[in-house]
Each structure stands twice: as C-alpha cells, then as structure tokens.
PDB file of C-alpha atoms in Angstrom:
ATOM      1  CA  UNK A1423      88.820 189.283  60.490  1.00 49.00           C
ATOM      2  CA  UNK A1424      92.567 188.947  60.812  1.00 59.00           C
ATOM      3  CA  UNK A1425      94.384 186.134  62.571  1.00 61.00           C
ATOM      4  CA  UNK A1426      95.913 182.698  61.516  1.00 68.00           C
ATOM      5  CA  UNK A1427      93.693 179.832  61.766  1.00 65.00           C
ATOM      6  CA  UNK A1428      94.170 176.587  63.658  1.00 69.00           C
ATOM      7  CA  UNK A1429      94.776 174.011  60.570  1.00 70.00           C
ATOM      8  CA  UNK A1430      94.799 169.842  61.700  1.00 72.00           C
ATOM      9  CA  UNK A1431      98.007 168.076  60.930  1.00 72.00           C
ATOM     10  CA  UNK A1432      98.860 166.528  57.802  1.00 75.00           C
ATOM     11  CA  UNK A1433      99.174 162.677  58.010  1.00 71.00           C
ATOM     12  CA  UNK A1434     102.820 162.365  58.221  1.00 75.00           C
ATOM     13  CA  UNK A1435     103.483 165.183  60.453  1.00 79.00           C
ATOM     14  CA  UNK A1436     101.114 163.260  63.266  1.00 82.00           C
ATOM     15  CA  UNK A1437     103.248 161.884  66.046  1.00 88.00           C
ATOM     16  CA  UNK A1438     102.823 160.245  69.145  1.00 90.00           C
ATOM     17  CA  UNK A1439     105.642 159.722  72.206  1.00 90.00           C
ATOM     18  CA  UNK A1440     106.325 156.885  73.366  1.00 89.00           C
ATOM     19  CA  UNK A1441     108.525 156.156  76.727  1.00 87.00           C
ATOM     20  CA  UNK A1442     111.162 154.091  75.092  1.00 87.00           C
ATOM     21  CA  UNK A1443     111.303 155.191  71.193  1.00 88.00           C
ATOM     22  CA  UNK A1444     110.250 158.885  71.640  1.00 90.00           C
ATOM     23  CA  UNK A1445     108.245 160.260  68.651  1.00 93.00           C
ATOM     24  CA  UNK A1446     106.274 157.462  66.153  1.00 94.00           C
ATOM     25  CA  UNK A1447     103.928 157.504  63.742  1.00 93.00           C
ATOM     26  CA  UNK A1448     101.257 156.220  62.454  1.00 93.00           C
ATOM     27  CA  UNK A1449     102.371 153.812  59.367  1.00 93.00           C
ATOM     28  CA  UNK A1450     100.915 154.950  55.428  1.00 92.00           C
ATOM     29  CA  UNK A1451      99.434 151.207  55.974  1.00 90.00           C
ATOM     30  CA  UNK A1452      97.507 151.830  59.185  1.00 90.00           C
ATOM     31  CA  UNK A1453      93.476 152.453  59.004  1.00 89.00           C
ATOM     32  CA  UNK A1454      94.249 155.755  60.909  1.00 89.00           C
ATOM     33  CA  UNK A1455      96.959 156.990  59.058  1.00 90.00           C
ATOM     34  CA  UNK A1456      94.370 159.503  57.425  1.00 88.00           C
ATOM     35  CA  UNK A1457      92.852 160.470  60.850  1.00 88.00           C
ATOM     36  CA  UNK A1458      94.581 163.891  61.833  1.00 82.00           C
ATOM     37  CA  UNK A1459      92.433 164.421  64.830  1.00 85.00           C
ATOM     38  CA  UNK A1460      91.829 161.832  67.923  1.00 87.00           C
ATOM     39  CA  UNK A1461      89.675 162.935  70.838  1.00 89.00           C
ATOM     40  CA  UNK A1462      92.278 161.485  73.089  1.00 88.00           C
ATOM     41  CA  UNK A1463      95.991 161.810  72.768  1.00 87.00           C
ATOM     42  CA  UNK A1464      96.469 158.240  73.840  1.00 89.00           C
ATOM     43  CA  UNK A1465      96.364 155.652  71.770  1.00 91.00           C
ATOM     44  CA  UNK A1466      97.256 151.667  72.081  1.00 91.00           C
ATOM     45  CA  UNK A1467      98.737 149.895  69.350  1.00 92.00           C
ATOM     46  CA  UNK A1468      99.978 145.981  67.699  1.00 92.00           C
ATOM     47  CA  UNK A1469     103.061 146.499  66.127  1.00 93.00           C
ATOM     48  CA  UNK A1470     105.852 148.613  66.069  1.00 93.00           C
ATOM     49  CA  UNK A1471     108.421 149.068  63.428  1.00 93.00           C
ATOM     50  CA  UNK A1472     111.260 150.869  62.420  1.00 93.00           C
ATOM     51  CA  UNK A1473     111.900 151.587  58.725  1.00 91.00           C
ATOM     52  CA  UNK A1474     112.951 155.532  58.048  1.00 91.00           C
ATOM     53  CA  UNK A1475     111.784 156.199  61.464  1.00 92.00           C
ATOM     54  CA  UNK A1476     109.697 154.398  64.108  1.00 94.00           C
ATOM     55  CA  UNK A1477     105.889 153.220  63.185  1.00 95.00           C
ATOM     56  CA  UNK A1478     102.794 151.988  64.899  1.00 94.00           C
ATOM     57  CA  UNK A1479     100.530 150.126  62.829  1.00 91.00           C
ATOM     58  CA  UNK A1480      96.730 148.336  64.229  1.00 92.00           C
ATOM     59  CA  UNK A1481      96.515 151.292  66.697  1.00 92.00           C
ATOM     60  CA  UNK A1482      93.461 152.587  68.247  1.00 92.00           C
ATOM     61  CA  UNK A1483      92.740 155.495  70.191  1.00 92.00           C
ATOM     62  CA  UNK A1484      92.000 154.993  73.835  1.00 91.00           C
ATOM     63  CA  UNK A1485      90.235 157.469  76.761  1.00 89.00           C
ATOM     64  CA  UNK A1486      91.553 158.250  79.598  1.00 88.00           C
ATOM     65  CA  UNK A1487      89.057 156.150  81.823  1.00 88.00           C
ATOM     66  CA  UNK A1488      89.643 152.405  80.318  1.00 89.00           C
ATOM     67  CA  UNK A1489      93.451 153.514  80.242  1.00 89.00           C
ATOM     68  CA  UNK A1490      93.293 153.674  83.930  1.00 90.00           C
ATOM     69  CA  UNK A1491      91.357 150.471  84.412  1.00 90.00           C
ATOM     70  CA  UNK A1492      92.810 148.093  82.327  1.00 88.00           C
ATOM     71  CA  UNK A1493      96.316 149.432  81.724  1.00 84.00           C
ATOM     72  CA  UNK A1494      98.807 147.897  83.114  1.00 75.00           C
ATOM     73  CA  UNK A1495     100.889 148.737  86.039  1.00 80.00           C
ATOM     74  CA  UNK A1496      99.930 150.445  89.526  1.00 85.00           C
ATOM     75  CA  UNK A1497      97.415 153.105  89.988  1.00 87.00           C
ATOM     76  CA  UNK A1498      98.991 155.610  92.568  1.00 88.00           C
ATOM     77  CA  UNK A1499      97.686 159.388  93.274  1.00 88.00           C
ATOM     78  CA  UNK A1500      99.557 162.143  95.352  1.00 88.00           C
ATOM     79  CA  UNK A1501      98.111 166.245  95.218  1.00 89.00           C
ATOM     80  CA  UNK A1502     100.668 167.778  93.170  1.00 88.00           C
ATOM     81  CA  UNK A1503     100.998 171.904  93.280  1.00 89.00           C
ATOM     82  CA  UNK A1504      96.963 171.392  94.834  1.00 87.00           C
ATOM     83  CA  UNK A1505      95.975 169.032  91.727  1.00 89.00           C
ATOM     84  CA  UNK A1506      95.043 165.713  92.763  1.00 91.00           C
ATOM     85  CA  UNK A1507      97.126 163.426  90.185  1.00 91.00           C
ATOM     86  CA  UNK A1508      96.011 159.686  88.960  1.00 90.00           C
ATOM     87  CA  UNK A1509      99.215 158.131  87.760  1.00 90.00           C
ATOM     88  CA  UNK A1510      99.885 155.140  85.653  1.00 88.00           C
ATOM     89  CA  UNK A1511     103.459 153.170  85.057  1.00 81.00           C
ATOM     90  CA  UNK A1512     105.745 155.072  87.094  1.00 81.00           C
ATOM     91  CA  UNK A1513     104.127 158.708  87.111  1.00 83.00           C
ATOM     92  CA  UNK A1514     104.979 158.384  83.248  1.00 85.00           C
ATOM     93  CA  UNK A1515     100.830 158.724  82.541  1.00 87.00           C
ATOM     94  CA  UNK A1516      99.726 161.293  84.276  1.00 88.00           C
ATOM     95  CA  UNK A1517      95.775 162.627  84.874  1.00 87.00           C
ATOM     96  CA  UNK A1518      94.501 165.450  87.034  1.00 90.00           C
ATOM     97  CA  UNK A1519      91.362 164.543  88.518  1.00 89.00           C
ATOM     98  CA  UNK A1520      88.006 166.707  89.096  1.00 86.00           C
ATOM     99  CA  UNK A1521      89.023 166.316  92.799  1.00 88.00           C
ATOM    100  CA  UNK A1522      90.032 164.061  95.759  1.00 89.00           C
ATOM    101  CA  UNK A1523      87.120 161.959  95.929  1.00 90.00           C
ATOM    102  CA  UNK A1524      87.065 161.866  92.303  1.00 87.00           C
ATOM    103  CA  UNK A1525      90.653 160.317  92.758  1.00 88.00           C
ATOM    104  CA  UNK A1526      89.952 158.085  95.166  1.00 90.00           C
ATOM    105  CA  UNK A1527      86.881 156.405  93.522  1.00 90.00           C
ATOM    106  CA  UNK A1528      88.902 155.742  90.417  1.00 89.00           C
ATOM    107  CA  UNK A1529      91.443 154.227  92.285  1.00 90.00           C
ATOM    108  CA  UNK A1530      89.268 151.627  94.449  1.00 92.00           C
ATOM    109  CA  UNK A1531      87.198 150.958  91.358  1.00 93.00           C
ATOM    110  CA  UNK A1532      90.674 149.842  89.787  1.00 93.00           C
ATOM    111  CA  UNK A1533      91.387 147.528  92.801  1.00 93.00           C
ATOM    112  CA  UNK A1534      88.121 146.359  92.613  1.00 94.00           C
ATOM    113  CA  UNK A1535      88.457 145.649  88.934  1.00 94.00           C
ATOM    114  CA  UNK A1536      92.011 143.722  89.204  1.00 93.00           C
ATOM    115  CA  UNK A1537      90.819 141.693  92.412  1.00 94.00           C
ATOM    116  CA  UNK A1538      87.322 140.791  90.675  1.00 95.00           C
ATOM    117  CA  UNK A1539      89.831 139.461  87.590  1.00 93.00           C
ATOM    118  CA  UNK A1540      91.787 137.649  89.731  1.00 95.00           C
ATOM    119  CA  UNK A1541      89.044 135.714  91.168  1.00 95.00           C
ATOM    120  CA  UNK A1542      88.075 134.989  88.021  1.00 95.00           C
ATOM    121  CA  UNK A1543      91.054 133.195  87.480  1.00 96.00           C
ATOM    122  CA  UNK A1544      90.827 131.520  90.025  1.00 96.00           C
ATOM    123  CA  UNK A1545      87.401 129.974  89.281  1.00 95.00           C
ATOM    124  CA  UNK A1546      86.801 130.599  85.883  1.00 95.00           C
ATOM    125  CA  UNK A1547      82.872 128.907  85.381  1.00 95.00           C
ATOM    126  CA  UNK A1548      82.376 132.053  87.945  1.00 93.00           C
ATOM    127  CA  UNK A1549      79.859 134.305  86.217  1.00 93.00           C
ATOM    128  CA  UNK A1550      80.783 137.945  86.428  1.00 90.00           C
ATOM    129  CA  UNK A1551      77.209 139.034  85.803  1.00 87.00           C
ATOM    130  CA  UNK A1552      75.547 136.690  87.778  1.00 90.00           C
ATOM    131  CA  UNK A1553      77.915 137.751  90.785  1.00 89.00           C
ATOM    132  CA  UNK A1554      76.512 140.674  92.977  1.00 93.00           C
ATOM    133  CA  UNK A1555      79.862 142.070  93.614  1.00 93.00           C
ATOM    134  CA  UNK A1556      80.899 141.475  89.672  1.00 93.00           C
ATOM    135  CA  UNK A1557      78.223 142.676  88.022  1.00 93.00           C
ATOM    136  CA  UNK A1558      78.099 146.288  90.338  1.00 94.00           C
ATOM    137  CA  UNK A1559      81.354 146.686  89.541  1.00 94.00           C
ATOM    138  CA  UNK A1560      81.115 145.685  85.574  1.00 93.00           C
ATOM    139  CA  UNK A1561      77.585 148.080  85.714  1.00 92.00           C
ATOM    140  CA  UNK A1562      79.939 151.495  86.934  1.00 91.00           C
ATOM    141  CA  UNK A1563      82.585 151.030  84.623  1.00 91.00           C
ATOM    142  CA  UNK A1564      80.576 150.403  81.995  1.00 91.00           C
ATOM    143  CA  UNK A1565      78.306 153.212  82.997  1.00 90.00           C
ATOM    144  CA  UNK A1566      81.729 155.441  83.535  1.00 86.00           C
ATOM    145  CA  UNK A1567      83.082 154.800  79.841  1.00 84.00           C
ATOM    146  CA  UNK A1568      80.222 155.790  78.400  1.00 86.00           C
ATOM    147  CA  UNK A1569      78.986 158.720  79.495  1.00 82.00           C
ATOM    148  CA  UNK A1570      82.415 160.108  80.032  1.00 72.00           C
TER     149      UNK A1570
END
C-alpha cells in the first residue's frame, strides 16, 4: 500500500555505454528513441554521432546468444569467484553461464560457426544447408536463438 513504484525511463534519460565514448543515446531521429524498455541491455547500432552529446542512430537490440556467435572478437571463458564466465572483446562483454558445460558448448558452437564461415569463403557455390556438418550447425543455432 505504501512504497515507490518502479517507473521506465523517459526517452532522453535512456543511455547505453559504450567502451570508447562512455554513455550514448539513442538519437530523437532513431525508430527506438521512444522505446524505454529493451529485453536485452545490448544493442548494435549504424551510426554514431556527436552533437550535444554522443548518439546512436539505426540501432537494434541484440540477445545475448547471437552476440556471442557472430560478434566479433575471441570467445574465451575462465570460472570467476565459482561462475563460469563467456567473454567477448577483451573480457569487456561479459556473461555468466548456467554452468561449465553450458560454457563449453557455446564456445565450440562458436568455433564451429567461424570455421564453417570460413570454408565458405573458401568455396562459396558450397551450400550450407545441403552440407551435413553446415546445416547441424545452422539447425542448433537457429534452434538456440529462438527458444532462448
């Protein structure tokens, strides 16, 4: 009966950190300047630009799952303080997986993903669905995105 209530951000007090600007926002222009509430804190964007402060515009919100598979950079893990951490460009993206095997399955599907690309360009008429080995490893990650 008493108590404050959790209210969503206004607009322009959204921000986002980035590892070389800090805190941006998303610009009055941008589809999602409206949206005060992503699912996922992560989001990947077109353009940046700096007017009274620093902007993002043609953003998009992104999971955690197809940030570790097709962001760039190494996947590494290590057990932090008995979490098992994924990390992405440098430890600066960080994830604590369910558990070790968890961990470990995300990381060889990740491999698995960037060596299956590179085949591809190495013989691009290969056909990724066509491929036993491609098209297993298309079938989890598509069946890991979404049901996640």
């Amino acid at each position: 009966s008493t108590g404050a209530v959790k209210m969503q951000p206004k607009a322009e007090e959204l921000k986002f950190f980035t590892k070389n600007d800090g805190y941006v926002h998303i610009h009055p222009s941008s589809v999602n300047y409206q949206t005060r509430h992503f699912e996922s804190p992560y989001l990947v964007y077109h353009e940046k630009i700096k007017t009274s402060r620093v902007f993002i515009r043609d953003c998009s919100m992104v999971s955690v799952y197809p940030l570790v598979l097709l962001g760039g950079g190494q996947v590494h893990m290590q057990l932090l303080r008995g979490d098992f951490v994924i990390s992405l460009d440098d430890g600066w993206i960080r994830f604590v997986a369910a558990s070790h095997q968890v961990a470990e399955l995300v990381k060889e599907l990740r491999s698995e993903l960037d060596q299956l690309l590179q085949d591809k360009i190495k013989n691009p008429s290969m056909d990724l669905c066509l491929c036993p080995r491609g098209s297993r490893i298309i079938g989890m990650i598509v069946k890991l995105v979404t049901t996640q």
